[in-house]
Amino acid sequence: MSDTVTSLLLRYWQMTDRHRADLAPYSDAYGDTDDTDEDYADAQAEAAAETHDFLTAAMEELAEHFPLPAGLPVTVPGANGARFSLITGQLDDHARKAFTRGQCHALARALAEVTGWPMAVLITPDCTYDTDQCSADDDAYAGLCACRFHHVVVVRPDGALVDAYGAHQPGDVPDAEGYRHIPLNETGWEFLAGSPAWRRPAVTVARTFTAALLAELDTTR
């Protein structure tokens, strides 16, 4: 684990040294810059974008090596601006709501990691919000407009669809009765994870709930 931290630090320092060298030509002898210089603004924006991407990836890498402990109070974003305060590993009704009302994709991802079961997304028959936002050529994933993506699950080997409330037969997922599902591959996951219509996937938090959910499935099959 210490090797991971050391590697991240070295890469970060190398990146910031490069950014400093790239921006140096735009500074005077006192280190002041002309904020109206468009070339400087472009170089600064490029450096900021790279730093953002690096830090995002670094946090994900650290999360792989330093999993959250059980019993930790956390807050995750939900649908329509909701915020859910959870206790990691405590699979109560509040947690189930969080993982079906805004964080279903995070739980599906975490379950897929630990079980190897494929993810799937349930599709609504029509757009669930303003259809004007869905043009005829809007095929964000699998030829479908993003407004039809409703709920993410994993598919158990027996065909059951699993979410925070357990295993369901296709077509019988609560609040999505009759909806068909399609496979959600890595391309689809990357779309959902980065889409402004979906919340930041709190996968690190979701990982703390997989053991409790899978234990329930074992006792109810």
mmCIF file of C-alpha atoms in Angstrom:
data_model
loop_
_atom_site.group_PDB
_atom_site.id
_atom_site.type_symbol
_atom_site.label_atom_id
_atom_site.label_comp_id
_atom_site.label_asym_id
_atom_site.label_seq_id
_atom_site.Cartn_x
_atom_site.Cartn_y
_atom_site.Cartn_z
ATOM 1 C CA MET A 1 0.000 0.000 0.000
ATOM 2 C CA SER A 2 2.843 2.395 0.758
ATOM 3 C CA ASP A 3 4.154 1.750 -2.768
ATOM 4 C CA THR A 4 0.824 2.948 -4.151
ATOM 5 C CA VAL A 5 0.991 6.202 -2.198
ATOM 6 C CA THR A 6 4.628 6.773 -3.157
ATOM 7 C CA SER A 7 3.857 6.176 -6.829
ATOM 8 C CA LEU A 8 0.958 8.623 -6.749
ATOM 9 C CA LEU A 9 3.073 11.290 -5.073
ATOM 10 C CA LEU A 10 5.897 10.927 -7.592
ATOM 11 C CA ARG A 11 3.492 11.100 -10.522
ATOM 12 C CA TYR A 12 1.763 14.130 -9.031
ATOM 13 C CA TRP A 13 5.037 15.994 -8.490
ATOM 14 C CA GLN A 14 6.194 15.185 -12.018
ATOM 15 C CA MET A 15 2.921 16.501 -13.417
ATOM 16 C CA THR A 16 2.999 19.729 -11.398
ATOM 17 C CA ASP A 17 6.651 20.318 -12.337
ATOM 18 C CA ARG A 18 5.682 19.992 -15.994
ATOM 19 C CA HIS A 19 2.742 22.360 -15.552
ATOM 20 C CA ARG A 20 4.991 24.919 -13.854
ATOM 21 C CA ALA A 21 7.449 24.728 -16.768
ATOM 22 C CA ASP A 22 4.634 25.040 -19.312
ATOM 23 C CA LEU A 23 3.227 28.150 -17.610
ATOM 24 C CA ALA A 24 6.577 29.797 -16.836
ATOM 25 C CA PRO A 25 6.873 31.581 -20.230
ATOM 26 C CA TYR A 26 3.707 33.545 -19.418
ATOM 27 C CA SER A 27 5.128 34.996 -16.173
ATOM 28 C CA ASP A 28 7.345 38.020 -15.680
ATOM 29 C CA ALA A 29 10.385 38.177 -13.421
ATOM 30 C CA TYR A 30 8.136 38.549 -10.384
ATOM 31 C CA GLY A 31 5.955 35.555 -11.264
ATOM 32 C CA ASP A 32 2.992 37.738 -12.266
ATOM 33 C CA THR A 33 0.892 36.792 -15.288
ATOM 34 C CA ASP A 34 -1.396 38.645 -17.651
ATOM 35 C CA ASP A 35 -4.817 37.117 -17.038
ATOM 36 C CA THR A 36 -6.091 38.594 -20.305
ATOM 37 C CA ASP A 37 -3.573 36.576 -22.350
ATOM 38 C CA GLU A 38 -5.686 33.954 -24.159
ATOM 39 C CA ASP A 39 -2.717 31.639 -24.690
ATOM 40 C CA TYR A 40 -1.998 31.697 -20.949
ATOM 41 C CA ALA A 41 -5.664 31.038 -20.165
ATOM 42 C CA ASP A 42 -5.688 28.054 -22.531
ATOM 43 C CA ALA A 43 -2.481 26.621 -21.033
ATOM 44 C CA GLN A 44 -3.812 27.126 -17.508
ATOM 45 C CA ALA A 45 -7.121 25.446 -18.384
ATOM 46 C CA GLU A 46 -5.292 22.483 -19.915
ATOM 47 C CA ALA A 47 -3.173 22.083 -16.777
ATOM 48 C CA ALA A 48 -6.252 22.311 -14.554
ATOM 49 C CA ALA A 49 -8.090 19.674 -16.594
ATOM 50 C CA GLU A 50 -5.159 17.275 -16.386
ATOM 51 C CA THR A 51 -4.864 17.859 -12.634
ATOM 52 C CA HIS A 52 -8.582 17.150 -12.177
ATOM 53 C CA ASP A 53 -8.350 13.895 -14.135
ATOM 54 C CA PHE A 54 -5.249 12.834 -12.213
ATOM 55 C CA LEU A 55 -6.785 13.500 -8.804
ATOM 56 C CA THR A 56 -9.997 11.682 -9.747
ATOM 57 C CA ALA A 57 -8.037 8.626 -10.865
ATOM 58 C CA ALA A 58 -5.778 8.843 -7.801
ATOM 59 C CA MET A 59 -8.735 8.818 -5.417
ATOM 60 C CA GLU A 60 -10.164 5.783 -7.189
ATOM 61 C CA GLU A 61 -6.813 4.001 -6.975
ATOM 62 C CA LEU A 62 -6.501 4.775 -3.266
ATOM 63 C CA ALA A 63 -10.035 3.540 -2.667
ATOM 64 C CA GLU A 64 -9.032 0.172 -4.121
ATOM 65 C CA HIS A 65 -6.244 -0.179 -1.560
ATOM 66 C CA PHE A 66 -7.915 1.474 1.433
ATOM 67 C CA PRO A 67 -11.516 0.211 1.612
ATOM 68 C CA LEU A 68 -13.926 2.011 3.911
ATOM 69 C CA PRO A 69 -14.543 0.339 7.270
ATOM 70 C CA ALA A 70 -18.011 -0.626 8.467
ATOM 71 C CA GLY A 71 -19.799 1.714 10.845
ATOM 72 C CA LEU A 72 -18.601 4.946 9.246
ATOM 73 C CA PRO A 73 -21.128 7.797 8.764
ATOM 74 C CA VAL A 74 -21.118 8.926 5.124
ATOM 75 C CA THR A 75 -23.324 10.988 2.821
ATOM 76 C CA VAL A 76 -24.007 10.114 -0.818
ATOM 77 C CA PRO A 77 -25.910 12.037 -3.515
ATOM 78 C CA GLY A 78 -29.320 10.768 -4.614
ATOM 79 C CA ALA A 79 -31.776 11.563 -7.380
ATOM 80 C CA ASN A 80 -33.364 14.999 -7.731
ATOM 81 C CA GLY A 81 -30.882 16.660 -5.397
ATOM 82 C CA ALA A 82 -31.482 14.285 -2.477
ATOM 83 C CA ARG A 83 -28.711 13.470 -0.014
ATOM 84 C CA PHE A 84 -28.589 10.219 1.947
ATOM 85 C CA SER A 85 -26.747 9.866 5.242
ATOM 86 C CA LEU A 86 -25.711 6.234 5.683
ATOM 87 C CA ILE A 87 -23.681 4.043 7.991
ATOM 88 C CA THR A 88 -21.293 1.953 5.908
ATOM 89 C CA GLY A 89 -22.161 -1.731 5.915
ATOM 90 C CA GLN A 90 -25.541 -1.158 7.605
ATOM 91 C CA LEU A 91 -28.082 -2.392 5.057
ATOM 92 C CA ASP A 92 -31.242 -0.867 6.477
ATOM 93 C CA ASP A 93 -34.254 0.655 4.727
ATOM 94 C CA HIS A 94 -32.499 4.004 4.482
ATOM 95 C CA ALA A 95 -29.553 2.417 2.668
ATOM 96 C CA ARG A 96 -31.877 0.507 0.339
ATOM 97 C CA LYS A 97 -33.560 3.780 -0.622
ATOM 98 C CA ALA A 98 -30.197 5.376 -1.339
ATOM 99 C CA PHE A 99 -29.189 2.496 -3.599
ATOM 100 C CA THR A 100 -32.446 2.537 -5.546
ATOM 101 C CA ARG A 101 -33.022 6.303 -5.680
ATOM 102 C CA GLY A 102 -29.828 7.622 -7.123
ATOM 103 C CA GLN A 103 -27.028 5.144 -6.364
ATOM 104 C CA CYS A 104 -28.310 1.970 -8.028
ATOM 105 C CA HIS A 105 -25.453 2.125 -10.520
ATOM 106 C CA ALA A 106 -22.885 2.257 -7.691
ATOM 107 C CA LEU A 107 -24.309 -0.815 -5.971
ATOM 108 C CA ALA A 108 -24.561 -2.711 -9.254
ATOM 109 C CA ARG A 109 -20.931 -1.912 -10.003
ATOM 110 C CA ALA A 110 -19.825 -3.047 -6.555
ATOM 111 C CA LEU A 111 -21.826 -6.288 -6.827
ATOM 112 C CA ALA A 112 -20.441 -6.964 -10.294
ATOM 113 C CA GLU A 113 -16.897 -6.547 -8.973
ATOM 114 C CA VAL A 114 -17.320 -9.072 -6.177
ATOM 115 C CA THR A 115 -19.517 -11.644 -7.972
ATOM 116 C CA GLY A 116 -18.555 -11.348 -11.613
ATOM 117 C CA TRP A 117 -22.247 -11.057 -12.508
ATOM 118 C CA PRO A 118 -22.936 -8.735 -15.453
ATOM 119 C CA MET A 119 -24.675 -5.403 -15.034
ATOM 120 C CA ALA A 120 -27.860 -4.449 -16.857
ATOM 121 C CA VAL A 121 -29.941 -1.299 -17.152
ATOM 122 C CA LEU A 122 -33.731 -1.214 -17.174
ATOM 123 C CA ILE A 123 -35.214 0.815 -19.997
ATOM 124 C CA THR A 124 -38.414 2.859 -19.797
ATOM 125 C CA PRO A 125 -40.847 2.645 -22.738
ATOM 126 C CA ASP A 126 -40.646 6.421 -23.214
ATOM 127 C CA CYS A 127 -38.519 9.322 -22.007
ATOM 128 C CA THR A 128 -38.996 9.999 -18.321
ATOM 129 C CA TYR A 129 -38.408 13.747 -18.676
ATOM 130 C CA ASP A 130 -38.609 16.456 -21.338
ATOM 131 C CA THR A 131 -38.665 14.661 -24.697
ATOM 132 C CA ASP A 132 -37.256 17.790 -26.343
ATOM 133 C CA GLN A 133 -33.957 16.852 -24.713
ATOM 134 C CA CYS A 134 -33.928 13.621 -26.691
ATOM 135 C CA SER A 135 -33.281 14.180 -30.375
ATOM 136 C CA ALA A 136 -33.710 11.531 -33.021
ATOM 137 C CA ASP A 137 -29.953 11.006 -33.262
ATOM 138 C CA ASP A 138 -29.353 10.879 -29.503
ATOM 139 C CA ASP A 139 -28.036 7.340 -29.129
ATOM 140 C CA ALA A 140 -25.940 7.723 -26.000
ATOM 141 C CA TYR A 141 -25.801 3.953 -25.505
ATOM 142 C CA ALA A 142 -27.167 0.992 -27.448
ATOM 143 C CA GLY A 143 -29.056 3.330 -29.774
ATOM 144 C CA LEU A 144 -31.124 4.684 -26.880
ATOM 145 C CA CYS A 145 -31.611 8.175 -25.562
ATOM 146 C CA ALA A 146 -30.279 8.692 -22.032
ATOM 147 C CA CYS A 147 -33.733 9.729 -20.826
ATOM 148 C CA ARG A 148 -34.839 6.084 -21.021
ATOM 149 C CA PHE A 149 -32.203 4.716 -18.609
ATOM 150 C CA HIS A 150 -34.127 3.965 -15.424
ATOM 151 C CA HIS A 151 -32.400 1.571 -13.022
ATOM 152 C CA VAL A 152 -29.166 -0.432 -12.922
ATOM 153 C CA VAL A 153 -29.014 -3.994 -11.595
ATOM 154 C CA VAL A 154 -26.845 -7.093 -11.822
ATOM 155 C CA VAL A 155 -28.016 -10.288 -13.465
ATOM 156 C CA ARG A 156 -27.620 -13.398 -11.335
ATOM 157 C CA PRO A 157 -26.719 -16.636 -13.169
ATOM 158 C CA ASP A 158 -30.314 -17.859 -12.780
ATOM 159 C CA GLY A 159 -31.553 -14.746 -14.619
ATOM 160 C CA ALA A 160 -32.837 -12.883 -11.561
ATOM 161 C CA LEU A 161 -32.184 -9.138 -11.433
ATOM 162 C CA VAL A 162 -30.550 -8.031 -8.190
ATOM 163 C CA ASP A 163 -30.716 -4.605 -6.586
ATOM 164 C CA ALA A 164 -30.702 -3.262 -3.017
ATOM 165 C CA TYR A 165 -34.058 -4.895 -2.273
ATOM 166 C CA GLY A 166 -32.964 -8.362 -3.366
ATOM 167 C CA ALA A 167 -33.557 -10.617 -6.370
ATOM 168 C CA HIS A 168 -36.448 -10.059 -8.784
ATOM 169 C CA GLN A 169 -37.728 -11.823 -11.832
ATOM 170 C CA PRO A 170 -37.321 -9.857 -15.084
ATOM 171 C CA GLY A 171 -40.295 -7.562 -15.484
ATOM 172 C CA ASP A 172 -41.038 -7.568 -11.750
ATOM 173 C CA VAL A 173 -38.450 -5.114 -10.418
ATOM 174 C CA PRO A 174 -40.246 -2.710 -8.022
ATOM 175 C CA ASP A 175 -41.085 0.654 -9.613
ATOM 176 C CA ALA A 176 -40.004 -0.760 -12.983
ATOM 177 C CA GLU A 177 -42.627 -3.427 -13.607
ATOM 178 C CA GLY A 178 -42.695 -4.475 -17.235
ATOM 179 C CA TYR A 179 -39.486 -2.665 -18.160
ATOM 180 C CA ARG A 180 -37.049 -4.604 -20.302
ATOM 181 C CA HIS A 181 -33.358 -4.688 -19.503
ATOM 182 C CA ILE A 182 -30.265 -4.596 -21.682
ATOM 183 C CA PRO A 183 -26.646 -5.448 -20.862
ATOM 184 C CA LEU A 184 -24.577 -2.583 -19.450
ATOM 185 C CA ASN A 185 -21.025 -3.024 -20.665
ATOM 186 C CA GLU A 186 -17.977 -0.893 -19.863
ATOM 187 C CA THR A 187 -18.930 1.688 -22.472
ATOM 188 C CA GLY A 188 -22.364 2.020 -20.905
ATOM 189 C CA TRP A 189 -20.870 2.239 -17.431
ATOM 190 C CA GLU A 190 -18.511 5.022 -18.463
ATOM 191 C CA PHE A 191 -21.436 6.907 -19.966
ATOM 192 C CA LEU A 192 -23.545 6.632 -16.816
ATOM 193 C CA ALA A 193 -20.652 7.413 -14.487
ATOM 194 C CA GLY A 194 -19.895 10.611 -16.374
ATOM 195 C CA SER A 195 -23.401 11.676 -17.326
ATOM 196 C CA PRO A 196 -24.748 14.872 -15.688
ATOM 197 C CA ALA A 197 -28.156 13.150 -15.563
ATOM 198 C CA TRP A 198 -26.753 10.571 -13.121
ATOM 199 C CA ARG A 199 -25.175 11.077 -9.725
ATOM 200 C CA ARG A 200 -21.523 10.485 -8.927
ATOM 201 C CA PRO A 201 -21.396 6.724 -8.366
ATOM 202 C CA ALA A 202 -20.381 6.163 -4.738
ATOM 203 C CA VAL A 203 -18.863 2.778 -5.502
ATOM 204 C CA THR A 204 -16.444 2.868 -2.572
ATOM 205 C CA VAL A 205 -19.384 3.262 -0.189
ATOM 206 C CA ALA A 206 -21.470 0.679 -2.055
ATOM 207 C CA ARG A 207 -18.740 -1.936 -1.628
ATOM 208 C CA THR A 208 -19.341 -1.960 2.116
ATOM 209 C CA PHE A 209 -22.921 -3.200 1.588
ATOM 210 C CA THR A 210 -22.308 -6.089 -0.819
ATOM 211 C CA ALA A 211 -21.579 -8.736 1.804
ATOM 212 C CA ALA A 212 -24.812 -8.045 3.705
ATOM 213 C CA LEU A 213 -26.895 -8.067 0.530
ATOM 214 C CA LEU A 214 -25.341 -11.273 -0.791
ATOM 215 C CA ALA A 215 -25.881 -12.931 2.587
ATOM 216 C CA GLU A 216 -29.566 -12.072 2.323
ATOM 217 C CA LEU A 217 -29.739 -13.570 -1.149
ATOM 218 C CA ASP A 218 -28.178 -16.805 0.088
ATOM 219 C CA THR A 219 -30.872 -17.172 2.740
ATOM 220 C CA THR A 220 -33.804 -16.291 0.487
ATOM 221 C CA ARG A 221 -33.065 -18.323 -2.627
#
